């Protein structure tokens, strides 16, 4: 395997010195890029795109051909695990993911099992190794998974939700049943991320998109505890290099200290907190990734550059910051605005590193 030509992302995750702040964008391969929409049309459906290693590789590399990004992220989805558990995933036009067989009864839950990383999810590992080979050491490859709580919201609700009515009723009335779901998911995520690492992922991120809808007590019991179990079960070093792990709880700003206690290397920040305060709170324990409001990309390139400048200044001097948006890039963003964002990080950040 070729040596890594650009390792500033991996170094910053481990709080080692870098020449400038590394940058990548959540959802960097996606619908805001016309070339993504073309490949997606060629694949047929979104899941067909995920299952085709050549096309999944092609869309992973698309943003890297346009922009000087410091990492690639596997093109796939967090819902591959529940799909592999036989819940009948489909992406309905305009309404997002739908599960035909949501988890509602104890009998549904008793049927759950840890999917086989070869026969059920081998297509994801094939995509990882195809992408890693195609990158040829240009930048590191990020693998990812959803958190058990976030995956469970889709599996129990049967799709996206605004109120989380069904899963929260289960959490209050049938906590044991929910814990049973979360346990199988945590074991599945450990096996899934470790298989991605063995296939070539050089860092991993756990997306806890919906942890922030919980009370502090419920966050600890139903989300953080399972992420801590995952961090504990991950391969820490592979192929002679540390494999850093990033925890991202959207809306989790008030829990950074507890998140750092899991042993994760880095925490993802959304845009609802100041990065200088976050840094003061976590000190040298973890790196921080984020935290620009993705809606800034609707503004002019000049205004985008100004916002990048103020986040860099707020973080201040030294390593341990990976620039990113506070959540995924929206599909309506103009590619030139994403470019202005990334260029601003490249041009304005060296002064914060010596
Ligand atoms: O970041 C990347 O470029 C890698 C690819 C990636 C996708 N989904 C591709 C995708 C990643 C990391 C994800 C994670 C994901 N998927 C999350 C967690 C991240 C977050 O945004 O908080 C969640 C909650 C999902 C579940 C999911 N997948 C939903 C709710 C949807 C539909 C909503 C939408 O945006 O349309 C998807 C589909 C999806 N996953 C798309 C992409 C590019 C759009 C599908 C399409 O092309 O039609």
Short mmCIF file of C-alpha atoms and ligand atoms in Angstrom, two decimals, residues 24-31 36 40 46 49 73-79 91 96-97 144 150 154 160 207 209-210 248 250 327-328 331, ligand 1:
data_model
loop_
_atom_site.label_atom_id
_atom_site.label_comp_id
_atom_site.label_asym_id
_atom_site.label_seq_id
_atom_site.Cartn_x
_atom_site.Cartn_y
_atom_site.Cartn_z
CA UNK A 24 -13.07 18.01 5.05
CA UNK A 25 -16.88 18.32 4.86
CA UNK A 26 -19.53 15.97 6.18
CA UNK A 27 -21.53 14.77 3.13
CA UNK A 28 -18.78 16.06 0.85
CA UNK A 29 -19.84 13.50 -1.78
CA UNK A 30 -23.45 14.33 -2.43
CA UNK A 31 -26.21 16.04 -4.32
CA UNK A 36 -22.63 13.14 -8.10
CA UNK A 40 -26.33 8.54 -8.94
CA UNK A 46 -29.10 5.33 -3.83
CA UNK A 49 -24.84 3.26 -5.75
CA UNK A 73 -14.99 9.64 3.48
CA UNK A 74 -16.34 6.29 2.40
CA UNK A 75 -19.45 6.71 0.29
CA UNK A 76 -22.12 4.62 1.97
CA UNK A 77 -24.82 5.18 4.58
CA UNK A 78 -25.40 4.57 8.28
CA UNK A 79 -28.51 2.52 7.47
CA UNK A 91 -35.34 5.31 -0.04
CA UNK A 96 -36.02 9.82 2.89
CA UNK A 97 -35.39 6.34 4.27
CA UNK A 144 -18.07 5.51 9.59
CA UNK A 150 -29.31 7.03 16.07
CA UNK A 154 -34.77 4.85 12.27
CA UNK A 160 -37.03 9.79 9.83
CA UNK A 207 -22.51 9.72 13.71
CA UNK A 209 -27.13 12.53 14.71
CA UNK A 210 -30.01 12.24 17.18
CA UNK A 248 -20.10 13.32 16.74
CA UNK A 250 -25.31 16.65 17.03
CA UNK A 327 -23.33 19.03 10.04
CA UNK A 328 -23.62 17.78 6.44
CA UNK A 331 -27.86 19.73 -1.36
O1 LIG B 1 -20.34 12.28 4.07
C1 LIG B 1 -20.25 11.66 2.99
O2 LIG B 1 -19.97 12.19 1.91
C2 LIG B 1 -20.37 10.14 3.03
C3 LIG B 1 -21.64 9.61 2.76
C4 LIG B 1 -22.77 9.63 3.78
C5 LIG B 1 -24.14 9.53 3.36
N1 LIG B 1 -24.90 9.40 4.48
C6 LIG B 1 -24.58 9.53 1.97
C7 LIG B 1 -26.01 9.83 1.68
C8 LIG B 1 -22.76 9.62 5.18
C9 LIG B 1 -21.60 9.78 6.14
C10 LIG B 1 -24.12 9.47 5.60
C11 LIG B 1 -24.53 9.34 7.01
C12 LIG B 1 -25.96 9.38 7.36
N2 LIG B 1 -27.01 8.81 6.71
C13 LIG B 1 -26.48 9.97 8.54
C14 LIG B 1 -25.66 10.59 9.62
C15 LIG B 1 -25.07 11.87 9.19
C16 LIG B 1 -25.94 13.03 9.37
O3 LIG B 1 -26.27 13.66 8.33
O4 LIG B 1 -26.26 13.34 10.51
C17 LIG B 1 -27.87 9.79 8.54
C18 LIG B 1 -28.83 10.26 9.60
C19 LIG B 1 -28.19 9.03 7.40
C20 LIG B 1 -29.53 8.51 7.01
C21 LIG B 1 -29.96 9.02 5.71
N3 LIG B 1 -29.38 8.71 4.51
C22 LIG B 1 -31.03 9.91 5.46
C23 LIG B 1 -31.92 10.50 6.53
C24 LIG B 1 -31.06 10.09 4.08
C25 LIG B 1 -32.09 10.85 3.30
C26 LIG B 1 -32.07 12.30 3.60
C27 LIG B 1 -31.44 13.05 2.48
O5 LIG B 1 -30.48 13.78 2.76
O6 LIG B 1 -31.96 12.90 1.38
C28 LIG B 1 -30.00 9.38 3.50
C29 LIG B 1 -29.63 9.32 2.08
C30 LIG B 1 -28.24 9.74 1.70
N4 LIG B 1 -27.10 9.30 2.31
C31 LIG B 1 -27.88 10.60 0.62
C32 LIG B 1 -26.46 10.65 0.60
C33 LIG B 1 -25.59 11.37 -0.38
C34 LIG B 1 -28.84 11.24 -0.34
C35 LIG B 1 -29.45 10.19 -1.17
C36 LIG B 1 -29.50 10.48 -2.65
O7 LIG B 1 -28.46 10.67 -3.30
O8 LIG B 1 -30.61 10.46 -3.17
#
